[in-house]
mmCIF file of C-alpha atoms and ligand atoms in Angstrom:
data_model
loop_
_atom_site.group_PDB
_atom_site.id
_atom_site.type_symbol
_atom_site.label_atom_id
_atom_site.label_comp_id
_atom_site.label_asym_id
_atom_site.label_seq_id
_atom_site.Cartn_x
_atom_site.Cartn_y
_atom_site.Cartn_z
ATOM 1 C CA UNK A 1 0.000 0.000 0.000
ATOM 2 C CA UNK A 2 2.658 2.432 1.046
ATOM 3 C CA UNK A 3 4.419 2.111 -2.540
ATOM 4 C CA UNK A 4 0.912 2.755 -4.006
ATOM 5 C CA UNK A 5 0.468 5.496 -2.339
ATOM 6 C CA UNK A 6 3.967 7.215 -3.120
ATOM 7 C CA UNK A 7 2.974 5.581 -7.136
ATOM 8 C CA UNK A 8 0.015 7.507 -6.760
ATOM 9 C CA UNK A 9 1.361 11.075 -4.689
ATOM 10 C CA UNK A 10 3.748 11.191 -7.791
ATOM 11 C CA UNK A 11 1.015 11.181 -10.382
ATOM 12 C CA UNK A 12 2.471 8.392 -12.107
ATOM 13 C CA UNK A 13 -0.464 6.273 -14.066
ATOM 14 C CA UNK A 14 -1.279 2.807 -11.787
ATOM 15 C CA UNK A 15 -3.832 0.588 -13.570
ATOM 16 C CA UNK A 16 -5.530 -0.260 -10.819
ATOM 17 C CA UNK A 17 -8.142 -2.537 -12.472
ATOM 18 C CA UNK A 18 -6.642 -6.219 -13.332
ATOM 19 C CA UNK A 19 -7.163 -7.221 -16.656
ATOM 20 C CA UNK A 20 -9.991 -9.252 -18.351
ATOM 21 C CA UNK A 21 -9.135 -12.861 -19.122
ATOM 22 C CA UNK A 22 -9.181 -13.506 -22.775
ATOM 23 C CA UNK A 23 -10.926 -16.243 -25.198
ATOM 24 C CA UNK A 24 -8.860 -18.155 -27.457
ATOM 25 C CA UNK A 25 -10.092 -17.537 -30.812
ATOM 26 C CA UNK A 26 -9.628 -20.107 -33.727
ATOM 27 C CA UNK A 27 -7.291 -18.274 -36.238
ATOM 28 C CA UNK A 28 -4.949 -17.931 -32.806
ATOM 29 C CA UNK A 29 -6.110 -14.538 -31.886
ATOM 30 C CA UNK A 30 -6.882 -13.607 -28.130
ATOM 31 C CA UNK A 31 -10.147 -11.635 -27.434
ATOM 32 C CA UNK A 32 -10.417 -10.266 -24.009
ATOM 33 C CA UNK A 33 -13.679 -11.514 -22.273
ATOM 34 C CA UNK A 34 -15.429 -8.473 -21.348
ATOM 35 C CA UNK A 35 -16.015 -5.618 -24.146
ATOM 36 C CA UNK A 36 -17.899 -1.888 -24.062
ATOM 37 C CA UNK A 37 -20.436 -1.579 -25.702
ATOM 38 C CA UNK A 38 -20.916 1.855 -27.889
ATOM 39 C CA UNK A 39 -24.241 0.944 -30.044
ATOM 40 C CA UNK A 40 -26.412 4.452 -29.907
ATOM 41 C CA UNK A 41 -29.572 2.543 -29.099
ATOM 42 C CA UNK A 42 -30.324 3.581 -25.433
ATOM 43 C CA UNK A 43 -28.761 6.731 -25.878
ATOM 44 C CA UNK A 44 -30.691 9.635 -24.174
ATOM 45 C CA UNK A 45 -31.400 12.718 -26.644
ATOM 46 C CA UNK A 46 -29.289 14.267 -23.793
ATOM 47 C CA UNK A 47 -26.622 12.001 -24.919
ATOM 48 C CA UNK A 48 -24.051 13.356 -27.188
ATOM 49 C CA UNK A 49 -21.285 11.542 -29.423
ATOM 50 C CA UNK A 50 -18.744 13.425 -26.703
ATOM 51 C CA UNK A 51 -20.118 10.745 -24.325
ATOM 52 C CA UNK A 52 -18.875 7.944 -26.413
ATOM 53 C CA UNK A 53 -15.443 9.543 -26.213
ATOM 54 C CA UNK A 54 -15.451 9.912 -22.540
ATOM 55 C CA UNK A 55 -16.889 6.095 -22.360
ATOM 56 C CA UNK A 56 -14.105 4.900 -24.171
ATOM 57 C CA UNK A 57 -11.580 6.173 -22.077
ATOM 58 C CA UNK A 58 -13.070 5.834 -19.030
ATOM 59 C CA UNK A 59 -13.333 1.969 -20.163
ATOM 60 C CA UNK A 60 -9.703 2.162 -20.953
ATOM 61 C CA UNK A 61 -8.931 3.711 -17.406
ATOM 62 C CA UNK A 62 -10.824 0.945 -15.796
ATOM 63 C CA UNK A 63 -9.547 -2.023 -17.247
ATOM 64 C CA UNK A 64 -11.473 -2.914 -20.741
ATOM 65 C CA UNK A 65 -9.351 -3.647 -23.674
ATOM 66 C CA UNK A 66 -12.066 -4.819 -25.760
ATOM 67 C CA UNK A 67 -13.881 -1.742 -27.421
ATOM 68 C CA UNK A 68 -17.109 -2.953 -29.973
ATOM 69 C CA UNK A 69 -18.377 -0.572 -32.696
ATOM 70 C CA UNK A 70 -19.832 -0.683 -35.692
ATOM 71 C CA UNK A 71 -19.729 1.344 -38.867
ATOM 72 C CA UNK A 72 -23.803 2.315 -38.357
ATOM 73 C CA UNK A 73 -23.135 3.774 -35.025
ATOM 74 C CA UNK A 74 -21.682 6.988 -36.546
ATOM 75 C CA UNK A 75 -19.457 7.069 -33.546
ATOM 76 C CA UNK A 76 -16.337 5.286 -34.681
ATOM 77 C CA UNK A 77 -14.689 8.949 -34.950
ATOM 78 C CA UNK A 78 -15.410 9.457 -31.054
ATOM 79 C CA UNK A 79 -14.296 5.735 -30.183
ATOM 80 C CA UNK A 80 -10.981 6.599 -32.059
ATOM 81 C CA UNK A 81 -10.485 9.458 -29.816
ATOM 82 C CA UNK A 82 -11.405 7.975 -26.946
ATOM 83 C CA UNK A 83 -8.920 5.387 -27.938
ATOM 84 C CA UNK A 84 -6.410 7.997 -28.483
ATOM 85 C CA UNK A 85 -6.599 9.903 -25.412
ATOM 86 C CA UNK A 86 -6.087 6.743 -23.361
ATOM 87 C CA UNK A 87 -2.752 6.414 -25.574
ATOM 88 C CA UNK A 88 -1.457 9.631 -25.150
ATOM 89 C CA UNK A 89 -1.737 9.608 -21.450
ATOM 90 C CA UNK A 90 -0.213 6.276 -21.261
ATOM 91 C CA UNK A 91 -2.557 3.881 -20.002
ATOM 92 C CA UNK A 92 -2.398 1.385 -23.258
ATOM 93 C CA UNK A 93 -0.392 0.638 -26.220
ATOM 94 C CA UNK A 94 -1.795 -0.133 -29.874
ATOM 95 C CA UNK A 95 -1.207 -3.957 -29.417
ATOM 96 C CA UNK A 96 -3.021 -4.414 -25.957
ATOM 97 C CA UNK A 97 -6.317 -2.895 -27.304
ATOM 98 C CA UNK A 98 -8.959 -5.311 -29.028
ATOM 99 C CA UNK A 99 -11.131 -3.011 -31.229
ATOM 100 C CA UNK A 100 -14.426 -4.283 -33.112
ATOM 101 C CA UNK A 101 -15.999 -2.517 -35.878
ATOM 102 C CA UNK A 102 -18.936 -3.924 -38.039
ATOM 103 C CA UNK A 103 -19.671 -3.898 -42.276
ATOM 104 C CA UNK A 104 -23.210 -2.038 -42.942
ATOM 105 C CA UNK A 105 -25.584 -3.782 -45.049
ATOM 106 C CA UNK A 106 -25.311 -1.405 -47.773
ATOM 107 C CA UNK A 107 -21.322 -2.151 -48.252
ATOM 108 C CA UNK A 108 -21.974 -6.306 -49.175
ATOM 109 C CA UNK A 109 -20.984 -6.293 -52.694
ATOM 110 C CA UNK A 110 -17.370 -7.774 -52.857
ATOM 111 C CA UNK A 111 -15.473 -5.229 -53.928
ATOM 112 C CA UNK A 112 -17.446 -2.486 -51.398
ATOM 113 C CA UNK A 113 -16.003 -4.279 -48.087
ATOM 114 C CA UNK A 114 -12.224 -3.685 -48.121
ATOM 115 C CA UNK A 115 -12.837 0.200 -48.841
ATOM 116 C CA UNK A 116 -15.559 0.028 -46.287
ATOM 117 C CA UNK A 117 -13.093 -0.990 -43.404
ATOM 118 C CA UNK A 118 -10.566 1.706 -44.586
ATOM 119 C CA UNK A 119 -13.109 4.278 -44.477
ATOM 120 C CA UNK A 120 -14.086 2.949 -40.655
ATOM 121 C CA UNK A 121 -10.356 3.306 -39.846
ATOM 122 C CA UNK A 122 -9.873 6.417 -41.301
ATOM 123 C CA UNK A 123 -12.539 7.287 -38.781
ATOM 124 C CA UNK A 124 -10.942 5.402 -36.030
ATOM 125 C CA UNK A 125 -7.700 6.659 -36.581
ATOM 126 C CA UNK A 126 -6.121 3.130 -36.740
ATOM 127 C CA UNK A 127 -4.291 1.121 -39.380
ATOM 128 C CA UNK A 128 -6.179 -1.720 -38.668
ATOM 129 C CA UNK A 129 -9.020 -3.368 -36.228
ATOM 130 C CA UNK A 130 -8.275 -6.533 -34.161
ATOM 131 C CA UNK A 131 -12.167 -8.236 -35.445
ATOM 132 C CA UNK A 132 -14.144 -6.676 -38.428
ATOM 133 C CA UNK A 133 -17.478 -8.489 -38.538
ATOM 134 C CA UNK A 134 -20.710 -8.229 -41.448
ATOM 135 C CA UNK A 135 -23.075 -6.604 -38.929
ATOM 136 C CA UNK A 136 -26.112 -8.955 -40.668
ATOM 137 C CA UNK A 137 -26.610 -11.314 -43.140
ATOM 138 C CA UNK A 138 -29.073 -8.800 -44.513
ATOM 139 C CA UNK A 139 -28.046 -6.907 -47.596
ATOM 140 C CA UNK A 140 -29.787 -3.942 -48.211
ATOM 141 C CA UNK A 141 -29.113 -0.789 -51.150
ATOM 142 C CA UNK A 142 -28.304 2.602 -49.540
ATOM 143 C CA UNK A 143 -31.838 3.557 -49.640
ATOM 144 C CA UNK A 144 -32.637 0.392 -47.421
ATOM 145 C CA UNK A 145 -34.081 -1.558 -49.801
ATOM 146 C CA UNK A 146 -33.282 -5.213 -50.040
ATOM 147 C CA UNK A 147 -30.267 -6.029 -51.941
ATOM 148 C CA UNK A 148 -29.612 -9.391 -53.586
ATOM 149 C CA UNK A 149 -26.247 -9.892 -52.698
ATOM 150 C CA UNK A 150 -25.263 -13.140 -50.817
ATOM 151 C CA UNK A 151 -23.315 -12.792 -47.813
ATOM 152 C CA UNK A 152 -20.903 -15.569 -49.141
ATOM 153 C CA UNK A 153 -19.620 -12.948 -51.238
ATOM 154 C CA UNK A 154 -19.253 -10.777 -48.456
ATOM 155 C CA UNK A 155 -17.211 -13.513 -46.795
ATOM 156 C CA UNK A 156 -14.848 -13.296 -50.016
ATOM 157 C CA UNK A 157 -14.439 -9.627 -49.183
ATOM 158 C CA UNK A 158 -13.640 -9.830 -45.229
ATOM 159 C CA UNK A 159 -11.585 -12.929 -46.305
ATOM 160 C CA UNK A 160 -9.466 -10.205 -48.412
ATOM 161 C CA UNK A 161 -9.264 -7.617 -45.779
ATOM 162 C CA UNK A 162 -8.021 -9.935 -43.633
ATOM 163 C CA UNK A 163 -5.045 -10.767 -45.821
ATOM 164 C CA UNK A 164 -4.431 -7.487 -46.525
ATOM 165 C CA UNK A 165 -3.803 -7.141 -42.352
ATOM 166 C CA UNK A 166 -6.615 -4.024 -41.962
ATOM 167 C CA UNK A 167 -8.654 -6.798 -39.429
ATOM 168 C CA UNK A 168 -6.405 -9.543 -37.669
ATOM 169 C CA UNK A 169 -9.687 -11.404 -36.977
ATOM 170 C CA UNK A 170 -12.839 -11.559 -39.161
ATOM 171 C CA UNK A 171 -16.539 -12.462 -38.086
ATOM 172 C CA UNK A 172 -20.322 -12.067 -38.387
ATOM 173 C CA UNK A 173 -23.419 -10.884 -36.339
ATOM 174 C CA UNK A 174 -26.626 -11.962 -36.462
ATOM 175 C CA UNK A 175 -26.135 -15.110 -38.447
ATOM 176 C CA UNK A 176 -28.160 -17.937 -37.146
ATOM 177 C CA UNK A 177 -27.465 -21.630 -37.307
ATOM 178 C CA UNK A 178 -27.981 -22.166 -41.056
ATOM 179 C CA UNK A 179 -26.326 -19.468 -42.265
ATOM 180 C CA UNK A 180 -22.993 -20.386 -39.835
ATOM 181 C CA UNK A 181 -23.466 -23.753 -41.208
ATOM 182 C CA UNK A 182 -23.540 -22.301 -45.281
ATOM 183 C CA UNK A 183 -20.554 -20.469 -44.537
ATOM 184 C CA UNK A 184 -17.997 -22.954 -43.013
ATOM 185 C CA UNK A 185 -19.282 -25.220 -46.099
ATOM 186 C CA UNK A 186 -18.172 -22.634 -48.403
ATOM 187 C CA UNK A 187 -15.026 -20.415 -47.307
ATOM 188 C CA UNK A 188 -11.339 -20.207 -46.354
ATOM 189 C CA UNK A 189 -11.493 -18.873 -43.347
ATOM 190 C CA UNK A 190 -13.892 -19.638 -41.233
ATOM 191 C CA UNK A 191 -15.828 -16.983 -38.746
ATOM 192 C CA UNK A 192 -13.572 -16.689 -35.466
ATOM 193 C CA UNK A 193 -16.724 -15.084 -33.805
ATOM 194 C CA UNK A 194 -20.344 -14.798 -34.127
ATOM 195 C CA UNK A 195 -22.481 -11.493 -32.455
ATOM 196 C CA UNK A 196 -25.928 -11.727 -31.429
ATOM 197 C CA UNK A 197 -28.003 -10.805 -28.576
ATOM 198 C CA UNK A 198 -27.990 -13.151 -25.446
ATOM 199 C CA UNK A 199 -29.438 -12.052 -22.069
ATOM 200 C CA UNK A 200 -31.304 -14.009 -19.867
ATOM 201 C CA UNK A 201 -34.743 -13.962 -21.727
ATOM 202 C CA UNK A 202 -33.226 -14.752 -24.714
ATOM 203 C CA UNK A 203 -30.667 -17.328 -23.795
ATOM 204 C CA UNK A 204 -30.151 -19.034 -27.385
ATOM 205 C CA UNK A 205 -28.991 -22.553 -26.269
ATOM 206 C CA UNK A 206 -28.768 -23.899 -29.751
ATOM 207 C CA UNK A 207 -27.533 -20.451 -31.436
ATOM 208 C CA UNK A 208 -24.656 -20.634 -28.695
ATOM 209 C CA UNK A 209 -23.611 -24.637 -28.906
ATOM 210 C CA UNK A 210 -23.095 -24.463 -31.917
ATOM 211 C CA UNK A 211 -20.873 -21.713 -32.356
ATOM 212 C CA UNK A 212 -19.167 -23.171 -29.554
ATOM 213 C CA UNK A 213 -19.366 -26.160 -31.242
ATOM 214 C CA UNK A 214 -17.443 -25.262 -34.354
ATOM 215 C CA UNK A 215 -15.322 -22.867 -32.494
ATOM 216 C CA UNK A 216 -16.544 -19.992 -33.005
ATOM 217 C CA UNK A 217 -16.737 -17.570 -30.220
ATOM 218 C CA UNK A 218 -20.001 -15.694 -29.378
ATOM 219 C CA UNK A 219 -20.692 -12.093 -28.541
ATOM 220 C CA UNK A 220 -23.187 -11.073 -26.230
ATOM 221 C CA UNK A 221 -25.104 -8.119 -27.266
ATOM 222 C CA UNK A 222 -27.678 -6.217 -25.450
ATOM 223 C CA UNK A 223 -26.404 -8.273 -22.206
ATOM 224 C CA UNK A 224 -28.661 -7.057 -19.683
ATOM 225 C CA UNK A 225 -31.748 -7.892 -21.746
ATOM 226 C CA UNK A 226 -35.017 -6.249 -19.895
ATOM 227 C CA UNK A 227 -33.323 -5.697 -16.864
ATOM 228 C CA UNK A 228 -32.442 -2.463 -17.828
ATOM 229 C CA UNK A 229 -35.146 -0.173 -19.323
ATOM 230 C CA UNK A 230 -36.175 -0.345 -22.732
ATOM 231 C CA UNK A 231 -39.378 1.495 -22.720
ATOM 232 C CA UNK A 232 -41.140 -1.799 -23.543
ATOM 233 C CA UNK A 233 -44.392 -2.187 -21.218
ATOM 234 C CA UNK A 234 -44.908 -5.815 -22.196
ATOM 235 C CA UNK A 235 -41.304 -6.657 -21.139
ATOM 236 C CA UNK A 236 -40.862 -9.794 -19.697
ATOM 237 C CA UNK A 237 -38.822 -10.477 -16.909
ATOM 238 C CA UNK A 238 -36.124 -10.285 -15.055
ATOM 239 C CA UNK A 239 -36.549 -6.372 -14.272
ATOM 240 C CA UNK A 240 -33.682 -4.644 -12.271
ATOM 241 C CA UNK A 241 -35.625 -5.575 -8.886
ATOM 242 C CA UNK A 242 -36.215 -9.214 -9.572
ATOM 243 C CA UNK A 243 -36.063 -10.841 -6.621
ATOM 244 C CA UNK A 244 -34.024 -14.175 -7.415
ATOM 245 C CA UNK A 245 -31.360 -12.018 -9.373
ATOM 246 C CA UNK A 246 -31.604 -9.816 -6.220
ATOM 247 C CA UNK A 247 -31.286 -12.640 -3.831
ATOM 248 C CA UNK A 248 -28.063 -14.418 -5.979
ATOM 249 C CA UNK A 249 -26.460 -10.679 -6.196
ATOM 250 C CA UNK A 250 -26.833 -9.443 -2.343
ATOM 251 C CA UNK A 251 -25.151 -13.159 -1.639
ATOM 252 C CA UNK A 252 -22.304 -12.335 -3.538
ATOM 253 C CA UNK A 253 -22.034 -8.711 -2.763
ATOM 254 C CA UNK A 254 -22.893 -7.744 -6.064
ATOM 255 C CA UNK A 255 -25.295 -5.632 -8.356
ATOM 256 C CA UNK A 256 -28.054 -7.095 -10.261
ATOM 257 C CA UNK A 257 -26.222 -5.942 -13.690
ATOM 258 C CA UNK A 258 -23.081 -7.972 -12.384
ATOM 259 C CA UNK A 259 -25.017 -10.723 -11.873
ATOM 260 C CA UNK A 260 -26.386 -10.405 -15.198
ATOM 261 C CA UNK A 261 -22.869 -10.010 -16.702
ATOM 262 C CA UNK A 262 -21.506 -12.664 -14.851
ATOM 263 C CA UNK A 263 -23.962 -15.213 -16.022
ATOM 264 C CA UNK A 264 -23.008 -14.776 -19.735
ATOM 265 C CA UNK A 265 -19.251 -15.077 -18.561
ATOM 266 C CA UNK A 266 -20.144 -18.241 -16.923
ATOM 267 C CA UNK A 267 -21.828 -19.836 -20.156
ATOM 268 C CA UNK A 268 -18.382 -18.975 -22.222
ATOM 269 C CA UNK A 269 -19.692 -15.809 -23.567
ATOM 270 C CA UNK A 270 -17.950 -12.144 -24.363
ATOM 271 C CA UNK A 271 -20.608 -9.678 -22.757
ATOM 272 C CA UNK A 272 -20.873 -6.559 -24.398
ATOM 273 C CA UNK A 273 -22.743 -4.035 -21.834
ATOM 274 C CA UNK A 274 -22.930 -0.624 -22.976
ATOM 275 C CA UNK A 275 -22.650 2.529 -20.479
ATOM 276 C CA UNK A 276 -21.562 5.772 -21.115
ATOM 277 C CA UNK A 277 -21.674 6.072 -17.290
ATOM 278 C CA UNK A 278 -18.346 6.534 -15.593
ATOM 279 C CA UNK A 279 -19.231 4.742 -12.367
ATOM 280 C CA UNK A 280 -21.560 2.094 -14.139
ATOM 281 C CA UNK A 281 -18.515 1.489 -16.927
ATOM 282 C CA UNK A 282 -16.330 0.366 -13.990
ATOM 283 C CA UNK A 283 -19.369 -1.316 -12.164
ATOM 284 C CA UNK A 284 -19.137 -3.548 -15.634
ATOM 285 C CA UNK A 285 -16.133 -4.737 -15.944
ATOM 286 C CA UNK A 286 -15.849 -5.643 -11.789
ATOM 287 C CA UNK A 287 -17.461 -9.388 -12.786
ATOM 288 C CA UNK A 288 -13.933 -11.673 -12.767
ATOM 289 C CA UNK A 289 -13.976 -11.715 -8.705
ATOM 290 C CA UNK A 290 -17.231 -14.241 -8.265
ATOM 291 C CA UNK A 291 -18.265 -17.346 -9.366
ATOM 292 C CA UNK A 292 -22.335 -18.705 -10.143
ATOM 293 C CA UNK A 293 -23.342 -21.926 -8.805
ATOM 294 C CA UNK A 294 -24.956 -24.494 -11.200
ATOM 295 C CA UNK A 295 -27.862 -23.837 -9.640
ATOM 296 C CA UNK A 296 -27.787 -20.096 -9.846
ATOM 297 C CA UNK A 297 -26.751 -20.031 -13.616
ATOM 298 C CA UNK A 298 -29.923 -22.825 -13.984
ATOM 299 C CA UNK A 299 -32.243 -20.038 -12.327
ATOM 300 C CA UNK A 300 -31.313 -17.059 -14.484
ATOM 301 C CA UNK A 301 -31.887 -19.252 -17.411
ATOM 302 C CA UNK A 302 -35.540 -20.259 -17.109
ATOM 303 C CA UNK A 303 -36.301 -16.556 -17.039
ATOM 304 C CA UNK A 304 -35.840 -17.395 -21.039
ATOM 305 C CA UNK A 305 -38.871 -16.925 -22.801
ATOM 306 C CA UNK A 306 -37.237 -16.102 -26.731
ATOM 307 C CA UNK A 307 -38.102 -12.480 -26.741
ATOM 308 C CA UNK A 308 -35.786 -9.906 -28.294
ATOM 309 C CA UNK A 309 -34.768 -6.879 -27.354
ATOM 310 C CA UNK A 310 -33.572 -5.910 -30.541
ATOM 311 C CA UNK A 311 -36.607 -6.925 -33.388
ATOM 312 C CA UNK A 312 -35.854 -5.775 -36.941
ATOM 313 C CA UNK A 313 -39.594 -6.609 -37.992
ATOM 314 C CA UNK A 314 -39.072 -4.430 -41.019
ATOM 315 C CA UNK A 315 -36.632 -6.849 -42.560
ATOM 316 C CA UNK A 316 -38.793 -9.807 -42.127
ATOM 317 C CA UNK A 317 -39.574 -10.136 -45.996
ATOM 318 C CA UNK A 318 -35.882 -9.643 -46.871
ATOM 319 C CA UNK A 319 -33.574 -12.247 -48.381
ATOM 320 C CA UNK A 320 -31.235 -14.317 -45.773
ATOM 321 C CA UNK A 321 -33.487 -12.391 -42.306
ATOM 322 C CA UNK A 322 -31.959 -14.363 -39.687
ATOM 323 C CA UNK A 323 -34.046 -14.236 -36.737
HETATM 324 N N1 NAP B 401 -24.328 -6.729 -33.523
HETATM 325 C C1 NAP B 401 -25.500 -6.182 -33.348
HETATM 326 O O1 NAP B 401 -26.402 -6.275 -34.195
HETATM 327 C C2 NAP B 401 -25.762 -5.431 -32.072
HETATM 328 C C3 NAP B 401 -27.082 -5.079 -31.735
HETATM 329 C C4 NAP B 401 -27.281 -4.404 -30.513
HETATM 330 C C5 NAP B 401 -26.204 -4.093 -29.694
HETATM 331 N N2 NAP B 401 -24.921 -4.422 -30.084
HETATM 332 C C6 NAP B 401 -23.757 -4.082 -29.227
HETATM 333 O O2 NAP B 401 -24.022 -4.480 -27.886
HETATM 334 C C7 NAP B 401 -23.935 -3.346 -27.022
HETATM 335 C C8 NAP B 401 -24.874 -3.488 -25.844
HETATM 336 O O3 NAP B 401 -26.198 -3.638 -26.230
HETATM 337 P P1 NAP B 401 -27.330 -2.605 -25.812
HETATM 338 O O4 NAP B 401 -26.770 -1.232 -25.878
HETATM 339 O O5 NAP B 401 -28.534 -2.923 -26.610
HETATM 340 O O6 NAP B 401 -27.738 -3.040 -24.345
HETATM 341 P P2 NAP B 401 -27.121 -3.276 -22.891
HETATM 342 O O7 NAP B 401 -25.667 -3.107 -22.809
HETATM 343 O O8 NAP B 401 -27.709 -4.592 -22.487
HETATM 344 O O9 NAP B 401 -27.863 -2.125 -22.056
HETATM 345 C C9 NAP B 401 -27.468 -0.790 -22.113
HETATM 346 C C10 NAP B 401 -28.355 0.008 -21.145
HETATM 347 O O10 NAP B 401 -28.095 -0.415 -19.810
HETATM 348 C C11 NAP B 401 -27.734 0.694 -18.987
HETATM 349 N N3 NAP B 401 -26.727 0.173 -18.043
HETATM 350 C C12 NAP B 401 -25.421 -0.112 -18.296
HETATM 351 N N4 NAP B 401 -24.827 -0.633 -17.222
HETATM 352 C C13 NAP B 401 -25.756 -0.688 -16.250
HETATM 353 C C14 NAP B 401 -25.726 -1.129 -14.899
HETATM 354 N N5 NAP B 401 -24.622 -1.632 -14.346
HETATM 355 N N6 NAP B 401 -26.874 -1.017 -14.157
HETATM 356 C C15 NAP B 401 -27.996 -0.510 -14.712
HETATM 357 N N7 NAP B 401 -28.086 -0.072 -15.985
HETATM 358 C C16 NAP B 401 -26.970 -0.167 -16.756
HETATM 359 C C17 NAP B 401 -27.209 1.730 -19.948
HETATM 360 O O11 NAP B 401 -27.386 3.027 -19.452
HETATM 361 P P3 NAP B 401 -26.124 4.020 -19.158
HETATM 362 O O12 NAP B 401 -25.383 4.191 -20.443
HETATM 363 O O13 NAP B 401 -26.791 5.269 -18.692
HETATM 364 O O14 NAP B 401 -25.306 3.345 -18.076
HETATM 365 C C18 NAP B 401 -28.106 1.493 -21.164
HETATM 366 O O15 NAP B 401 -29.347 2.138 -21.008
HETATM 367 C C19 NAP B 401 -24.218 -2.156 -27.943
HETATM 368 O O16 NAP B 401 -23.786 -0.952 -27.383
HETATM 369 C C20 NAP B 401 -23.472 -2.579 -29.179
HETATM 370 O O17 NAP B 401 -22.083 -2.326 -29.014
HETATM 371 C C21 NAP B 401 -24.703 -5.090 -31.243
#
């Protein structure tokens, strides 16, 4: 303590946070286990794209070194700075950073992809991203409107920037069992991960075995499912004051969100939890000190009733809709 505290009277930067254990990924890559989430979707109109900047860092200050956005965002600018600013004041290097970033739909024609992930690392201000991943099987044309392009195509295209070293790891989102299935028939490199929302009302057994099945590691979007608010009066449970995540979390001296967290870390899975709250961003990541009992991970998981958080409804009639 006493050399902390002269560390700390000289103003020299301690990491104070340990780090995130990492998942092995299948083309040898490491991906730490824990990453922020920056997806605009429960951002308050008070919100601003600043926040995202200060998110990042804070993150970075706390311990994360897995950063996820996505090209649709429109903040990959302010994650670059954020990204930047916890370089410059010496917190991180380059190399111990995982960054995601995602392909839009409109950028699935072959030759669109590889200028599509310069253009999102122009806006980062990186020369290249640790996992680029198609955001959805979906293609669409600018103006939304289904495309006909098949993602396998895509694939040819991440497969390229991959080789070209702009993305060490490449991936999808979204893609459900058939489509995972379609694509290790048909490429050279198959997926190292696979995003798609997990939480515990929409737990995805099969979705998630099989991934894990074929090695491919899942991402956990939209983590905290209904327990946070999502101005949906028919959501199901759990709600923030359920009372047998409440129970498991007061046992372990823990939130409800940790809880949460800690039961997608349990099943193998990379959580993604979005805050742009300083004190909830390091709330987040403090999930590596406590372990779920079989029984307690069973319990979370019969709150799953297969509803989504995130519906995309207005895709339904589109070629390749996953869900
Ligand atoms: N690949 C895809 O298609 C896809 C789709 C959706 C999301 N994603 C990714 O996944 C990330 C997370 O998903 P999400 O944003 O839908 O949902 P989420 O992380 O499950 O929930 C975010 C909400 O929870 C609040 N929150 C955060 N920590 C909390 C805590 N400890 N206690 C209570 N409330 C807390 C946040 O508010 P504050 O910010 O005020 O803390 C925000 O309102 C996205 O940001 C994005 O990176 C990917």
């Amino acid at each position: 303590m006493r050399v902390l505290g002269l560390l700390l009277f000289f103003g020299l930067n301690v990491v104070l946070a340990t780090q995130p254990p990492c998942v092995l990924l299948n083309d040898g890559n490491k991906m730490p286990m824990i990453a922020l989430g920056t997806g605009r979707g429960t951002a308050k109109e008070t919100d601003t794209l600043d926040d995202v900047r200060n998110a990042v860092f804070w993150a970075i200050e706390a311990g994360y070194r897995h950063i996820d956005t996505a090209a649709v965002y429109g903040d990959e600018e302010q994650v670059g700075q954020g990204i930047a600013d916890a370089i410059a004041k010496g917190i991180v290097t380059r190399d111990q950073l995982f960054i995601t970033t995602k392909l839009w739909n409109d950028k699935h024609a072959r030759d669109q992809v590889v200028p599509a992930l310069k253009e999102s690392l122009s806006r980062l201000g990186l020369e290249y991203v640790d996992l680029f991943l198609i955001h959805f099987p979906i293609a669409t044309k600018e103006d939304g409107s289904p495309d006909n392009i098949d993602y396998l195509d895509t694939w040819k295209g991440m497969e390229e920037a991959k080789q070209l070293g702009l993305t060490t790891s490449i991936g999808v989102s979204n893609f459900n069992i058939s489509q995972i299935d379609r694509l290790l028939a048909n490429s050279n490199v198959p997926p190292a991960v696979n995003e798609f929302e997990v939480n515990p009302t929409l737990t995805q057994e099969p979705l998630v075995y099989h991934c894990m099945s074929h090695n491919i590691a899942v991402m956990a979007y939209s983590p905290f499912g209904f327990l946070v608010s999502r101005n949906r009066p028919d959501a199901p449970p759990p709600k923030y004051d359920d009372p047998i995540i409440g129970a498991i979390a007061a046992k372990y001296g823990k939130s409800p969100g940790q809880v949460v967290l800690r039961f997608a870390i349990e099943r193998g899975l990379v959580p993604i939890p979005k805050s742009t709250n300083q004190k909830r961003i390091a709330e987040n990541i403090n999930v590596f000190d406590f372990e779920l009992s079989a029984e307690e991970i069973a319990a979370i998981a019969s709150f799953n009733k297969n509803v989504r958080v995130i519906e995309i409804d207005g895709w339904k009639d589109y070629p390749n809709y996953p869900f």
